[in-house]
Amino acid sequence: MTQAQLNSDAHRASLGTALITGASSGIGSIYADRLAHRGYDLILVARDQVRLDELTDKLRTETGAKISVLRADLTNKADLALVEHQLISDTSITMLVNNAGIAANGPLAGANLNQIEGMIKLNVLALTRLASIASTEFVARQQGKLINIASVVALAPEMFNASYSATKAYVLSLTQTLHQEISKYGVQVQAVLPGITRTEIWERSGIDAANLPAAMIMEVDELVDAALAGLDDGELITIPSLPDTADWTNFIAARAKLGPNLSRQHAAPRYQRVATS
Ligand code: NAP
C-alpha cells in the first residue's frame, strides 16, 4: 500500500485508534511514529505535554492521523482514571500499547522505598488496570490488540536489580495468562521483551549508559520495528534480539514438563523426613 492509501480516512477508520502510554520518548514515541504511518489514529499518554504536542504536530503533518494528547501521571489515581475513562468511552480504540515504565537502580536492601513504590504503581498497577479495562472493552467488541512492554529481565532476573526485574516478570506472567483468557474472543495479546535499548530510561534511573556493553544495546527504532513484526506474525511473546525461536520453545516445553508435578497430594519423597520420638 502507498503512504497516500495508508493515510486515507477509510483506511484509518478501519484500523481505529491506538492508545499508547509513555509516548513522549523512547519506545513509546517510536510506536507512535510507526502506528501513525501504518494508518492508526493515536491517543498519546504521558506527563510531558510539550514533548507530546511536538510529536503530535510532527506525526499529523507526516501522516494526517487524528492524534489527541492525554496528559497523565499514571501513578496518580485521578489521572489514571482519566485514561481508564478514555478506554471505556472511546469505541474507536482498537489497540493499547501499555508501555510507560521506569527502572529503579540498586539493590532492594537499602533501596529508596518511595522510588520503588512509584515504579510498582506505574509498571504493575497502572499497567494492570489499563490491561483489564482494555480487555473488557475488546472482548465485548470481539476485536483489539493489547501490547504489554515487559523486558528480558523477566527471564533473567540476575541481570538487573530485584524490584525492576520483578515488575517485568509480573508483566510477562500477566500477559501469558491474559492471552489464555481472552484470545478466544478475538483479542490479540503480545508481551514484548526488549533487551537493553538506547532510550532515556537509563539516565532517568541514574545508570550511566556509557558503562553498558555496546554489543548488548539495540537502537530503539530497530526494537520497535522488530516488536511490530512479531505482532504481525501473531506472536504472544516477542524477544527482538533472540536469534533462534527454538530456544524459547524449548524453555516453554521445559516449564510445561514441570506442570503435572507442581501440585500433588503428598510432598516429594526428599522432604518426607522420618519422625523422631
Ligand atoms: P523512556 O524513554 O524513559 O520512556 C518512558 C516513558 O514513560 C516516557 O514517555 C515517560 O514520559 C513515561 N512515563 C514515565 N513515568 C510516567 C508516569 N508516572 N506517568 C505517565 N508516563 C510516565 O524509556 P523506554 O526505554 O522507552 O521505556 C519504555 C518501556 O520499555 C518501559 O516499560 C521500560 O521498562 C521498557 N523497557 C525498556 C528497556 C530499555 O533498555 N530501554 C528494556 C526493557 C524494557 P513522561 O516523562 O513524559 O511522563
Short mmCIF file of N, CA, C and O in Angstrom, two decimals, residues 7-93:
data_model
loop_
_atom_site.label_atom_id
_atom_site.label_comp_id
_atom_site.label_asym_id
_atom_site.label_seq_id
_atom_site.Cartn_x
_atom_site.Cartn_y
_atom_site.Cartn_z
N ASN A 7 -2.81 6.77 4.48
CA ASN A 7 -3.29 7.99 5.12
C ASN A 7 -4.78 8.26 4.87
O ASN A 7 -5.34 9.17 5.47
N SER A 8 -5.41 7.47 4.00
CA SER A 8 -6.80 7.78 3.65
C SER A 8 -7.71 7.58 4.86
O SER A 8 -7.46 6.75 5.73
N ASP A 9 -8.79 8.38 4.88
CA ASP A 9 -9.72 8.32 6.01
C ASP A 9 -10.31 6.92 6.17
O ASP A 9 -10.48 6.41 7.28
N ALA A 10 -10.62 6.28 5.02
CA ALA A 10 -11.25 4.95 5.08
C ALA A 10 -10.30 3.94 5.73
O ALA A 10 -10.71 3.14 6.58
N HIS A 11 -9.01 3.99 5.36
CA HIS A 11 -8.04 3.06 5.93
C HIS A 11 -7.88 3.31 7.43
O HIS A 11 -7.87 2.38 8.24
N ARG A 12 -7.80 4.59 7.80
CA ARG A 12 -7.65 4.94 9.22
C ARG A 12 -8.86 4.46 10.02
O ARG A 12 -8.71 3.91 11.11
N ALA A 13 -10.05 4.68 9.47
CA ALA A 13 -11.25 4.28 10.21
C ALA A 13 -11.27 2.77 10.40
O ALA A 13 -11.70 2.27 11.45
N SER A 14 -10.74 2.03 9.42
CA SER A 14 -10.78 0.56 9.56
C SER A 14 -9.78 0.08 10.61
O SER A 14 -10.03 -0.91 11.29
N LEU A 15 -8.66 0.78 10.76
CA LEU A 15 -7.69 0.35 11.78
C LEU A 15 -8.06 0.83 13.18
O LEU A 15 -7.79 0.17 14.16
N GLY A 16 -8.66 2.02 13.25
CA GLY A 16 -9.05 2.57 14.54
C GLY A 16 -7.93 3.34 15.20
O GLY A 16 -7.00 3.82 14.56
N THR A 17 -8.01 3.43 16.53
CA THR A 17 -7.12 4.29 17.31
C THR A 17 -6.27 3.45 18.25
O THR A 17 -6.78 2.54 18.90
N ALA A 18 -4.98 3.79 18.31
CA ALA A 18 -4.08 3.15 19.28
C ALA A 18 -3.82 4.10 20.43
O ALA A 18 -3.44 5.26 20.20
N LEU A 19 -4.04 3.63 21.64
CA LEU A 19 -3.70 4.43 22.83
C LEU A 19 -2.34 3.93 23.32
O LEU A 19 -2.18 2.74 23.60
N ILE A 20 -1.38 4.86 23.40
CA ILE A 20 0.00 4.49 23.76
C ILE A 20 0.39 5.22 25.03
O ILE A 20 0.37 6.46 25.07
N THR A 21 0.75 4.47 26.06
CA THR A 21 1.23 5.13 27.28
C THR A 21 2.75 5.28 27.18
O THR A 21 3.44 4.48 26.55
N GLY A 22 3.25 6.35 27.81
CA GLY A 22 4.69 6.61 27.74
C GLY A 22 5.11 6.97 26.33
O GLY A 22 6.17 6.54 25.85
N ALA A 23 4.29 7.79 25.66
CA ALA A 23 4.54 8.09 24.24
C ALA A 23 5.45 9.29 24.04
O ALA A 23 5.78 9.63 22.91
N SER A 24 5.87 9.94 25.12
CA SER A 24 6.64 11.18 24.94
C SER A 24 8.10 10.94 24.61
O SER A 24 8.80 11.87 24.19
N SER A 25 8.61 9.72 24.81
CA SER A 25 10.02 9.47 24.49
C SER A 25 10.24 7.98 24.25
O SER A 25 9.31 7.17 24.42
N GLY A 26 11.43 7.63 23.84
CA GLY A 26 11.87 6.24 23.76
C GLY A 26 10.96 5.33 22.96
O GLY A 26 10.47 5.68 21.88
N ILE A 27 10.74 4.15 23.49
CA ILE A 27 9.99 3.10 22.79
C ILE A 27 8.57 3.58 22.44
O ILE A 27 8.09 3.38 21.31
N GLY A 28 7.91 4.24 23.37
CA GLY A 28 6.54 4.70 23.13
C GLY A 28 6.45 5.69 21.99
O GLY A 28 5.51 5.65 21.19
N SER A 29 7.42 6.59 21.88
CA SER A 29 7.37 7.59 20.80
C SER A 29 7.60 6.94 19.44
O SER A 29 7.04 7.37 18.43
N ILE A 30 8.37 5.86 19.40
CA ILE A 30 8.58 5.17 18.12
C ILE A 30 7.33 4.34 17.75
O ILE A 30 6.94 4.27 16.59
N TYR A 31 6.69 3.75 18.75
CA TYR A 31 5.39 3.11 18.47
C TYR A 31 4.44 4.13 17.85
O TYR A 31 3.73 3.84 16.88
N ALA A 32 4.41 5.34 18.42
CA ALA A 32 3.51 6.38 17.89
C ALA A 32 3.84 6.64 16.43
O ALA A 32 2.95 6.69 15.57
N ASP A 33 5.11 6.80 16.15
CA ASP A 33 5.54 7.06 14.76
C ASP A 33 5.12 5.93 13.83
O ASP A 33 4.48 6.15 12.80
N ARG A 34 5.45 4.71 14.20
CA ARG A 34 5.19 3.58 13.31
C ARG A 34 3.69 3.35 13.12
O ARG A 34 3.22 3.05 12.02
N LEU A 35 2.93 3.47 14.21
CA LEU A 35 1.50 3.20 14.10
C LEU A 35 0.79 4.29 13.30
O LEU A 35 -0.11 4.01 12.51
N ALA A 36 1.21 5.54 13.46
CA ALA A 36 0.62 6.62 12.65
C ALA A 36 0.92 6.38 11.18
O ALA A 36 0.06 6.56 10.32
N HIS A 37 2.14 5.95 10.88
CA HIS A 37 2.50 5.69 9.48
C HIS A 37 1.79 4.45 8.93
O HIS A 37 1.60 4.32 7.73
N ARG A 38 1.40 3.52 9.82
CA ARG A 38 0.64 2.36 9.35
C ARG A 38 -0.82 2.72 9.09
O ARG A 38 -1.56 1.94 8.50
N GLY A 39 -1.27 3.87 9.63
CA GLY A 39 -2.66 4.28 9.38
C GLY A 39 -3.54 4.33 10.61
O GLY A 39 -4.75 4.50 10.49
N TYR A 40 -2.95 4.18 11.79
CA TYR A 40 -3.74 4.32 13.02
C TYR A 40 -3.91 5.79 13.39
O TYR A 40 -3.01 6.60 13.15
N ASP A 41 -5.03 6.13 13.99
CA ASP A 41 -5.13 7.37 14.76
C ASP A 41 -4.57 7.08 16.14
O ASP A 41 -4.46 5.90 16.53
N LEU A 42 -4.21 8.14 16.87
CA LEU A 42 -3.48 7.92 18.12
C LEU A 42 -4.04 8.72 19.29
O LEU A 42 -4.53 9.84 19.11
N ILE A 43 -3.91 8.13 20.47
CA ILE A 43 -4.06 8.88 21.72
C ILE A 43 -2.74 8.70 22.47
O ILE A 43 -2.35 7.56 22.77
N LEU A 44 -2.06 9.80 22.72
CA LEU A 44 -0.73 9.74 23.32
C LEU A 44 -0.82 10.13 24.79
O LEU A 44 -1.33 11.20 25.13
N VAL A 45 -0.28 9.26 25.65
CA VAL A 45 -0.37 9.48 27.09
C VAL A 45 1.03 9.56 27.68
O VAL A 45 1.89 8.72 27.40
N ALA A 46 1.27 10.58 28.48
CA ALA A 46 2.50 10.72 29.29
C ALA A 46 2.34 12.01 30.09
O ALA A 46 1.26 12.64 30.05
N ARG A 47 3.41 12.41 30.81
CA ARG A 47 3.30 13.62 31.63
C ARG A 47 3.79 14.88 30.91
O ARG A 47 3.35 15.97 31.19
N ASP A 48 4.72 14.71 29.98
CA ASP A 48 5.39 15.87 29.38
C ASP A 48 4.57 16.41 28.20
O ASP A 48 4.71 15.96 27.05
N GLN A 49 3.73 17.41 28.51
CA GLN A 49 2.82 17.96 27.49
C GLN A 49 3.57 18.52 26.29
O GLN A 49 3.16 18.33 25.14
N VAL A 50 4.68 19.20 26.53
CA VAL A 50 5.40 19.85 25.43
C VAL A 50 5.89 18.80 24.43
O VAL A 50 5.70 18.93 23.21
N ARG A 51 6.49 17.75 24.94
CA ARG A 51 7.00 16.71 24.03
C ARG A 51 5.86 16.00 23.31
O ARG A 51 5.97 15.68 22.13
N LEU A 52 4.77 15.77 24.00
CA LEU A 52 3.62 15.11 23.36
C LEU A 52 3.06 15.99 22.25
O LEU A 52 2.71 15.50 21.17
N ASP A 53 3.00 17.30 22.50
CA ASP A 53 2.48 18.23 21.48
C ASP A 53 3.42 18.27 20.28
O ASP A 53 2.96 18.29 19.12
N GLU A 54 4.71 18.27 20.52
CA GLU A 54 5.68 18.31 19.40
C GLU A 54 5.53 17.05 18.53
O GLU A 54 5.53 17.11 17.31
N LEU A 55 5.42 15.90 19.21
CA LEU A 55 5.28 14.64 18.47
C LEU A 55 3.97 14.63 17.67
O LEU A 55 3.92 14.20 16.51
N THR A 56 2.92 15.15 18.30
CA THR A 56 1.62 15.22 17.63
C THR A 56 1.71 16.05 16.36
O THR A 56 1.25 15.63 15.28
N ASP A 57 2.31 17.23 16.46
CA ASP A 57 2.42 18.12 15.28
C ASP A 57 3.19 17.42 14.16
O ASP A 57 2.78 17.43 13.00
N LYS A 58 4.30 16.79 14.53
CA LYS A 58 5.14 16.13 13.53
C LYS A 58 4.36 15.00 12.83
O LYS A 58 4.33 14.93 11.60
N LEU A 59 3.70 14.16 13.63
CA LEU A 59 3.04 12.99 13.02
C LEU A 59 1.77 13.37 12.26
O LEU A 59 1.44 12.75 11.26
N ARG A 60 1.09 14.44 12.74
CA ARG A 60 -0.08 14.92 11.98
C ARG A 60 0.35 15.39 10.60
O ARG A 60 -0.27 15.08 9.59
N THR A 61 1.46 16.14 10.57
CA THR A 61 1.95 16.67 9.29
C THR A 61 2.39 15.52 8.38
O THR A 61 2.07 15.52 7.18
N GLU A 62 3.08 14.56 8.94
CA GLU A 62 3.61 13.47 8.11
C GLU A 62 2.53 12.52 7.61
O GLU A 62 2.64 11.97 6.52
N THR A 63 1.50 12.29 8.44
CA THR A 63 0.57 11.19 8.13
C THR A 63 -0.89 11.60 8.02
O THR A 63 -1.70 10.81 7.54
N GLY A 64 -1.24 12.77 8.54
CA GLY A 64 -2.66 13.16 8.55
C GLY A 64 -3.47 12.43 9.62
O GLY A 64 -4.70 12.51 9.63
N ALA A 65 -2.79 11.71 10.50
CA ALA A 65 -3.51 10.96 11.54
C ALA A 65 -4.23 11.91 12.49
O ALA A 65 -3.77 13.03 12.73
N LYS A 66 -5.37 11.44 13.03
CA LYS A 66 -6.03 12.18 14.11
C LYS A 66 -5.30 11.81 15.39
O LYS A 66 -5.23 10.62 15.75
N ILE A 67 -4.77 12.80 16.08
CA ILE A 67 -3.98 12.49 17.28
C ILE A 67 -4.45 13.38 18.42
O ILE A 67 -4.57 14.59 18.27
N SER A 68 -4.73 12.76 19.56
CA SER A 68 -5.02 13.57 20.73
C SER A 68 -4.06 13.21 21.85
O SER A 68 -3.51 12.10 21.89
N VAL A 69 -3.86 14.18 22.72
CA VAL A 69 -2.91 14.03 23.82
C VAL A 69 -3.69 13.96 25.12
O VAL A 69 -4.61 14.73 25.34
N LEU A 70 -3.32 12.99 25.93
CA LEU A 70 -3.94 12.87 27.26
C LEU A 70 -2.80 12.97 28.26
O LEU A 70 -2.07 11.99 28.48
N ARG A 71 -2.62 14.17 28.82
CA ARG A 71 -1.52 14.34 29.78
C ARG A 71 -1.90 13.67 31.09
O ARG A 71 -2.94 13.99 31.68
N ALA A 72 -1.12 12.70 31.53
CA ALA A 72 -1.47 11.98 32.76
C ALA A 72 -0.23 11.42 33.43
O ALA A 72 0.66 10.90 32.76
N ASP A 73 -0.20 11.58 34.75
CA ASP A 73 0.78 10.86 35.56
C ASP A 73 0.09 9.57 36.00
O ASP A 73 -0.84 9.59 36.81
N LEU A 74 0.54 8.46 35.46
CA LEU A 74 -0.18 7.20 35.67
C LEU A 74 0.01 6.65 37.09
O LEU A 74 -0.62 5.64 37.43
N THR A 75 0.84 7.30 37.89
CA THR A 75 0.94 6.89 39.29
C THR A 75 -0.07 7.67 40.15
O THR A 75 -0.17 7.43 41.35
N ASN A 76 -0.76 8.60 39.50
CA ASN A 76 -1.76 9.40 40.21
C ASN A 76 -3.15 8.85 39.88
O ASN A 76 -3.53 8.73 38.71
N LYS A 77 -3.88 8.50 40.92
CA LYS A 77 -5.15 7.77 40.73
C LYS A 77 -6.15 8.56 39.86
O LYS A 77 -6.81 7.99 38.99
N ALA A 78 -6.22 9.89 40.08
CA ALA A 78 -7.18 10.69 39.31
C ALA A 78 -6.78 10.74 37.83
O ALA A 78 -7.63 10.64 36.94
N ASP A 79 -5.48 10.90 37.59
CA ASP A 79 -5.00 10.92 36.19
C ASP A 79 -5.24 9.57 35.52
O ASP A 79 -5.68 9.50 34.37
N LEU A 80 -4.93 8.52 36.26
CA LEU A 80 -5.11 7.17 35.71
C LEU A 80 -6.59 6.94 35.36
O LEU A 80 -6.91 6.36 34.33
N ALA A 81 -7.46 7.47 36.21
CA ALA A 81 -8.91 7.33 35.96
C ALA A 81 -9.32 7.99 34.64
O ALA A 81 -10.21 7.50 33.95
N LEU A 82 -8.65 9.09 34.29
CA LEU A 82 -8.96 9.75 33.01
C LEU A 82 -8.64 8.83 31.83
O LEU A 82 -9.39 8.75 30.86
N VAL A 83 -7.51 8.16 31.93
CA VAL A 83 -7.10 7.25 30.85
C VAL A 83 -8.05 6.05 30.80
O VAL A 83 -8.46 5.60 29.72
N GLU A 84 -8.40 5.56 31.97
CA GLU A 84 -9.34 4.43 32.03
C GLU A 84 -10.68 4.83 31.39
O GLU A 84 -11.26 4.07 30.61
N HIS A 85 -11.13 6.05 31.71
CA HIS A 85 -12.40 6.53 31.15
C HIS A 85 -12.31 6.61 29.62
O HIS A 85 -13.26 6.26 28.91
N GLN A 86 -11.16 7.06 29.14
CA GLN A 86 -10.96 7.17 27.68
C GLN A 86 -11.09 5.80 27.03
O GLN A 86 -11.72 5.64 25.98
N LEU A 87 -10.47 4.78 27.67
CA LEU A 87 -10.52 3.43 27.11
C LEU A 87 -11.96 2.90 27.05
O LEU A 87 -12.32 2.16 26.15
N ILE A 88 -12.76 3.31 28.04
CA ILE A 88 -14.14 2.83 28.09
C ILE A 88 -15.03 3.60 27.11
O ILE A 88 -15.86 3.02 26.41
N SER A 89 -14.83 4.92 27.06
CA SER A 89 -15.79 5.75 26.32
C SER A 89 -15.49 5.89 24.83
O SER A 89 -16.37 6.19 24.04
N ASP A 90 -14.24 5.68 24.44
CA ASP A 90 -13.86 5.89 23.04
C ASP A 90 -13.83 4.54 22.32
O ASP A 90 -12.86 3.78 22.38
N THR A 91 -14.93 4.27 21.62
CA THR A 91 -15.05 2.95 20.98
C THR A 91 -14.21 2.83 19.71
O THR A 91 -14.18 1.78 19.09
N SER A 92 -13.54 3.92 19.33
CA SER A 92 -12.64 3.81 18.16
C SER A 92 -11.32 3.14 18.56
O SER A 92 -10.53 2.75 17.71
N ILE A 93 -11.07 3.00 19.88
CA ILE A 93 -9.78 2.43 20.32
C ILE A 93 -9.74 0.93 20.03
O ILE A 93 -10.60 0.17 20.50
#
